[in-house]
mmCIF file of N, CA, C and O in Angstrom:
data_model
loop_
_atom_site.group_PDB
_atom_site.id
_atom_site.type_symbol
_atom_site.label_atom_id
_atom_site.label_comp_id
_atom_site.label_asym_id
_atom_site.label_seq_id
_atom_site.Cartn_x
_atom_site.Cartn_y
_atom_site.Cartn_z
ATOM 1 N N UNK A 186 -15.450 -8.219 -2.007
ATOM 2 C CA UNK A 186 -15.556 -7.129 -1.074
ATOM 3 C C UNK A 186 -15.979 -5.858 -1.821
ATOM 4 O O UNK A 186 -15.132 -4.964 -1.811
ATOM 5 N N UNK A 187 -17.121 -5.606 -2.463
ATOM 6 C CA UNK A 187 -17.904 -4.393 -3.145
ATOM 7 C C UNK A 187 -17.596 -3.231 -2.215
ATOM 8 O O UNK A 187 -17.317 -2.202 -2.830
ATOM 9 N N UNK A 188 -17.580 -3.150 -1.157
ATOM 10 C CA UNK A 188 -17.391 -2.515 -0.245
ATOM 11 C C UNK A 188 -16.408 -1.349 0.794
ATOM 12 O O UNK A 188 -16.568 -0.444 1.613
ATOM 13 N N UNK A 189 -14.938 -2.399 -0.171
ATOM 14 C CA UNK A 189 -14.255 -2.293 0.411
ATOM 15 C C UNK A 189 -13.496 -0.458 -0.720
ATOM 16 O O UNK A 189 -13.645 -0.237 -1.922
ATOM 17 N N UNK A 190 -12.739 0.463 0.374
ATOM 18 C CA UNK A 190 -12.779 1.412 -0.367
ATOM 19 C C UNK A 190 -10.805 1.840 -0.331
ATOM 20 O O UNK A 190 -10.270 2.552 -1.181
ATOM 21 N N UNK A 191 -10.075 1.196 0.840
ATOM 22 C CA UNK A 191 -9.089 1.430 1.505
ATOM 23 C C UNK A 191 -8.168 0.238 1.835
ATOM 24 O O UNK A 191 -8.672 -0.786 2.296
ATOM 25 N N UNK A 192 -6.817 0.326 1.616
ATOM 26 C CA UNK A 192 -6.072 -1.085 2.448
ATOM 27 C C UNK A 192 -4.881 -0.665 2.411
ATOM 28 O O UNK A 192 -4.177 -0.531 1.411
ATOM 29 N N UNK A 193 -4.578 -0.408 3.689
ATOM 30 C CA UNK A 193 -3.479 -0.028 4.080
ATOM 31 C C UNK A 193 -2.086 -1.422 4.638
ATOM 32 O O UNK A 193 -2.238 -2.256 5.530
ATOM 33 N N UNK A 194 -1.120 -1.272 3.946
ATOM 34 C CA UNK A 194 -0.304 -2.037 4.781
ATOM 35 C C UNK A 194 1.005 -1.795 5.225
ATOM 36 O O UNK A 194 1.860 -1.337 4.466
ATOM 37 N N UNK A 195 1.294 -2.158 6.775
ATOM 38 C CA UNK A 195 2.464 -1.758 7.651
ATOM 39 C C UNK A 195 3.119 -2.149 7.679
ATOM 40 O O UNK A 195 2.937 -3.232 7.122
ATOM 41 N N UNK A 196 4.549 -2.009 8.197
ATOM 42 C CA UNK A 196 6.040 -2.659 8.144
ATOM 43 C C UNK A 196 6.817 -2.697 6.898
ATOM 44 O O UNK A 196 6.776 -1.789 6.068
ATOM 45 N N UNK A 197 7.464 -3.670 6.790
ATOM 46 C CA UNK A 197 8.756 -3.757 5.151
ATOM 47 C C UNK A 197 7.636 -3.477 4.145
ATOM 48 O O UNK A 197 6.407 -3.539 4.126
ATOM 49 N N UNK A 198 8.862 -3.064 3.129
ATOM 50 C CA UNK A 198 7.682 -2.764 1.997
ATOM 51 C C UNK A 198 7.074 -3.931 1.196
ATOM 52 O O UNK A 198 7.467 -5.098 1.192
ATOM 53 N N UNK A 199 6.068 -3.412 0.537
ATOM 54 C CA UNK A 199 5.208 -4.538 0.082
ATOM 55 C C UNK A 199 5.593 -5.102 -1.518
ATOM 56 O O UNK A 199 5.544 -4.338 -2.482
ATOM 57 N N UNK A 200 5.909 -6.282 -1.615
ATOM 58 C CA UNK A 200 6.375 -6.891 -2.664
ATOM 59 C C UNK A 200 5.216 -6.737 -3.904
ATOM 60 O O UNK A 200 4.007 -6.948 -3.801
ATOM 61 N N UNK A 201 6.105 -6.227 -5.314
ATOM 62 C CA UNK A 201 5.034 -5.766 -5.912
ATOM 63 C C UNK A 201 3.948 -7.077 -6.811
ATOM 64 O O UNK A 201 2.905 -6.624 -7.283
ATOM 65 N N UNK A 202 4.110 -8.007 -6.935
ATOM 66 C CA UNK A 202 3.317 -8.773 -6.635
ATOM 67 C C UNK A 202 2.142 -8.923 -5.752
ATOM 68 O O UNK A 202 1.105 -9.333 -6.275
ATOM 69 N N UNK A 203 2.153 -8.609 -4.290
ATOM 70 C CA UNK A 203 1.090 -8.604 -3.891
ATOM 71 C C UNK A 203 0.940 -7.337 -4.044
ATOM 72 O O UNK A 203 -0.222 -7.724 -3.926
ATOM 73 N N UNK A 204 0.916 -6.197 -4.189
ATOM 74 C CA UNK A 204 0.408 -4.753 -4.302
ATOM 75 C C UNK A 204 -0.539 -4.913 -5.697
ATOM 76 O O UNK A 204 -1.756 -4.796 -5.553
ATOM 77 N N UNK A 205 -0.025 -5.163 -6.967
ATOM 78 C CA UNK A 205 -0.446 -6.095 -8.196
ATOM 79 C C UNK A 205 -1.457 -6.650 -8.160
ATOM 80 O O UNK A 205 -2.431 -6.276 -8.812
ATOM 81 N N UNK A 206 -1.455 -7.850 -7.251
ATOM 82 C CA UNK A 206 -2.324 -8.889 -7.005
ATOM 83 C C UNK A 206 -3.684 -8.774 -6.873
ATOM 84 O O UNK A 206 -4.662 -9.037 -7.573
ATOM 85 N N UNK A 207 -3.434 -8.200 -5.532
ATOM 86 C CA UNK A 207 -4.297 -7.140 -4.943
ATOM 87 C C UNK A 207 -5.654 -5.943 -5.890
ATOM 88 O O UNK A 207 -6.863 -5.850 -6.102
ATOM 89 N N UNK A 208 -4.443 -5.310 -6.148
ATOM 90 C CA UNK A 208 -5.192 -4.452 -7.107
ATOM 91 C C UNK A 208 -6.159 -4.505 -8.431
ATOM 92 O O UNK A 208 -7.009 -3.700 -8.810
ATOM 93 N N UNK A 209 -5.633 -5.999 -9.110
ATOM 94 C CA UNK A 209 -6.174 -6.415 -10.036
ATOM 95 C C UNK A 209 -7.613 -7.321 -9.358
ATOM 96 O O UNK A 209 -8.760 -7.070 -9.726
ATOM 97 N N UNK A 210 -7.428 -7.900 -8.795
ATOM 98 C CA UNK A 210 -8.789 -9.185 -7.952
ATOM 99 C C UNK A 210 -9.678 -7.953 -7.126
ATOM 100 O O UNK A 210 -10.837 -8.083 -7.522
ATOM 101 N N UNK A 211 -9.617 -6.951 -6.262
ATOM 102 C CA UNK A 211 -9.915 -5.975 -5.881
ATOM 103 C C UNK A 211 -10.836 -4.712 -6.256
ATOM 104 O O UNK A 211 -11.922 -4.297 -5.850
ATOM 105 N N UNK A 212 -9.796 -4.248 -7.327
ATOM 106 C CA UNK A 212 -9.719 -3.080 -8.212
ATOM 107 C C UNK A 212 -9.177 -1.860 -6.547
ATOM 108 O O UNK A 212 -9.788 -0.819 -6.305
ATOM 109 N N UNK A 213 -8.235 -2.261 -5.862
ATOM 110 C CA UNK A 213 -8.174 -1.011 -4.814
ATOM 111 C C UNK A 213 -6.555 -1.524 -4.602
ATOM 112 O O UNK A 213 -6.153 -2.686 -4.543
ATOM 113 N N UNK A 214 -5.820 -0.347 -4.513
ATOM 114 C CA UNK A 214 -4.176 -0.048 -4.306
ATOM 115 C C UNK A 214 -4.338 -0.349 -2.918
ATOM 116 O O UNK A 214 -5.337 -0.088 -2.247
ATOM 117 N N UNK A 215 -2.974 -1.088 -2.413
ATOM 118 C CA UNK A 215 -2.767 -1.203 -1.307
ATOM 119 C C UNK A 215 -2.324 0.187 -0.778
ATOM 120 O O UNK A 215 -1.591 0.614 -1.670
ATOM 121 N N UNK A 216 -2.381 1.042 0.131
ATOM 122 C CA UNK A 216 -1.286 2.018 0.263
ATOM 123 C C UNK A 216 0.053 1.273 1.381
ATOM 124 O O UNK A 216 0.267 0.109 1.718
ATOM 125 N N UNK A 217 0.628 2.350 1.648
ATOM 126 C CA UNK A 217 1.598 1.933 2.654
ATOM 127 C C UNK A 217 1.787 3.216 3.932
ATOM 128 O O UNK A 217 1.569 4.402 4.178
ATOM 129 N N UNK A 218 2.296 2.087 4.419
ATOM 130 C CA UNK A 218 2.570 3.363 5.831
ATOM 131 C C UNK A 218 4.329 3.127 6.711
ATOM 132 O O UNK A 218 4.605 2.293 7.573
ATOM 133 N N UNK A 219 5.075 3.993 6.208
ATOM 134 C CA UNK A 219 6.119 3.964 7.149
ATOM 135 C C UNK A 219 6.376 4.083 8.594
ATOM 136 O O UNK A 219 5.356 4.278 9.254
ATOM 137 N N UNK A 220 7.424 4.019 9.220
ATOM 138 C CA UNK A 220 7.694 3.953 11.082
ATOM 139 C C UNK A 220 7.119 2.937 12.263
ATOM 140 O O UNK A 220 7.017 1.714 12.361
ATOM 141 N N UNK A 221 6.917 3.650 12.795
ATOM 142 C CA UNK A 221 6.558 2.798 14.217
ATOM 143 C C UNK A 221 5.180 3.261 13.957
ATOM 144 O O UNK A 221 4.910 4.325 13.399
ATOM 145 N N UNK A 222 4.220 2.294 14.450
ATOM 146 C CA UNK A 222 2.726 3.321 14.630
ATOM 147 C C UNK A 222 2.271 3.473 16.156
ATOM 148 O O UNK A 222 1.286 3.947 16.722
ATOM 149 N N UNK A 223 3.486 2.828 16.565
ATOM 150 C CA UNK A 223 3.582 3.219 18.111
ATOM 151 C C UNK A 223 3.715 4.329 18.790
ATOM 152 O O UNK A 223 3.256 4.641 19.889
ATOM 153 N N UNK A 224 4.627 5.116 17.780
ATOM 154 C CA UNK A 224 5.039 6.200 18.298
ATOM 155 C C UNK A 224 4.617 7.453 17.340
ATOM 156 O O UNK A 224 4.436 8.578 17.806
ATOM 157 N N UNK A 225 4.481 7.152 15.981
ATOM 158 C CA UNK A 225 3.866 7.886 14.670
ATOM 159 C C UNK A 225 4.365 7.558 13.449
ATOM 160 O O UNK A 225 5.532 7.254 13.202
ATOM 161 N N UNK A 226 3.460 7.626 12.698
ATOM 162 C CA UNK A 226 3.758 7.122 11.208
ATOM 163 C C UNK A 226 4.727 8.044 10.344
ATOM 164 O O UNK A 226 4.373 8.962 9.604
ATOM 165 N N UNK A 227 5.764 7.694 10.543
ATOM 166 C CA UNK A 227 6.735 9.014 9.688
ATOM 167 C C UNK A 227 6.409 9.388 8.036
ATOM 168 O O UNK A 227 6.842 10.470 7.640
ATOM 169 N N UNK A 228 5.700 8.568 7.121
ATOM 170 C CA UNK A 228 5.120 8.815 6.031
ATOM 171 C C UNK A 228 3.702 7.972 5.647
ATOM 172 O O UNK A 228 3.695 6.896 6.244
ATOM 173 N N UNK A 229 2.607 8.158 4.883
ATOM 174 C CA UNK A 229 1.784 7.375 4.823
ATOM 175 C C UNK A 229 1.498 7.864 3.621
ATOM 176 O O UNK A 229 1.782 8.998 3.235
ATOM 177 N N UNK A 230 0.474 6.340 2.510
ATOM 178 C CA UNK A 230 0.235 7.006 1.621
ATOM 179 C C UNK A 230 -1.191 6.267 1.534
ATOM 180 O O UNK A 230 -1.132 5.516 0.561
ATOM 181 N N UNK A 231 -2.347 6.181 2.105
ATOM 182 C CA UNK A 231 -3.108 5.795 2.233
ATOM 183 C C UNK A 231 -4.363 5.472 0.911
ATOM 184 O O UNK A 231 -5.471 4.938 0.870
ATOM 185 N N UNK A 232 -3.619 6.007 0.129
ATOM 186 C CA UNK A 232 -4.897 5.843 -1.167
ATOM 187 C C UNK A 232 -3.867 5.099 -2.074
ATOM 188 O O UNK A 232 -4.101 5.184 -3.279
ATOM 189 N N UNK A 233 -2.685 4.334 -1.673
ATOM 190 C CA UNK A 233 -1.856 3.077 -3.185
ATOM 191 C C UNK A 233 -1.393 4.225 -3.948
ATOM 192 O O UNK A 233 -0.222 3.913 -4.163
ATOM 193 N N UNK A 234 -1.613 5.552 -4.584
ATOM 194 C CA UNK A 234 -1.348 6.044 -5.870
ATOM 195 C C UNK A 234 0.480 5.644 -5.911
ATOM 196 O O UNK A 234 0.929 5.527 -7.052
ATOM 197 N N UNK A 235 1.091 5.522 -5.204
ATOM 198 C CA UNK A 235 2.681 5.675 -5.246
ATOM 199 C C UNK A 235 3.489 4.137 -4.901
ATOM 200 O O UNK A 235 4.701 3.926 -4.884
ATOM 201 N N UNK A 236 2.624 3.400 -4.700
ATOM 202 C CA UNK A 236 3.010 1.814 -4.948
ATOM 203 C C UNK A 236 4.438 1.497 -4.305
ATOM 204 O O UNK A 236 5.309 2.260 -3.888
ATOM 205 N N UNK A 237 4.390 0.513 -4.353
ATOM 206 C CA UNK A 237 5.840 -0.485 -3.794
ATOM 207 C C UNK A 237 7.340 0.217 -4.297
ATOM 208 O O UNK A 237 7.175 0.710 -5.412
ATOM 209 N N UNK A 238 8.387 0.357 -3.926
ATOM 210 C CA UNK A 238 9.352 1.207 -4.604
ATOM 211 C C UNK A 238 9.492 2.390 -5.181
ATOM 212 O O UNK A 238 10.440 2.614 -5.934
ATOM 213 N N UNK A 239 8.471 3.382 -4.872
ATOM 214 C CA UNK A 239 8.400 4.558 -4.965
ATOM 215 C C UNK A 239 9.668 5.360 -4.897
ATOM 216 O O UNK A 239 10.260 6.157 -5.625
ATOM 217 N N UNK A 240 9.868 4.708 -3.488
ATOM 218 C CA UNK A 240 11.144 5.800 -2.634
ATOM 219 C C UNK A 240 12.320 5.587 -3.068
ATOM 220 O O UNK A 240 13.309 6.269 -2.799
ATOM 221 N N UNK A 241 12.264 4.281 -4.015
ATOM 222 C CA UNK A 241 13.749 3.702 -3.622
ATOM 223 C C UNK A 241 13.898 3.820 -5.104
ATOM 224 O O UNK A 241 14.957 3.502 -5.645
#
């Protein structure tokens, strides 16, 4: 995917293995996005820089 510039992923957090995974086969950080996106995303980090377990 040469192409690809962004990858966002929703719900529980993302096991750092696939964030890892990802990033290495890729070369692009997953980001993440907290809450409902039903109602609004209470945090987002859309460019990966802050990875899996950041918060915790």
């Amino acid at each position: 995917m040469p192409g690809l510039r962004r990858a966002v992923s929703g719900g529980e957090r993302l096991p750092d293995r696939v964030y890892d995974g990802f990033a290495d086969r890729y070369g692009v950080c997953i980001g993440q996005a907290y809450g409902t996106t039903e109602s609004g995303v209470v945090a987002a980090d859309p460019t990966g820089w802050y990875g899996p377990g950041w918060l915790w």
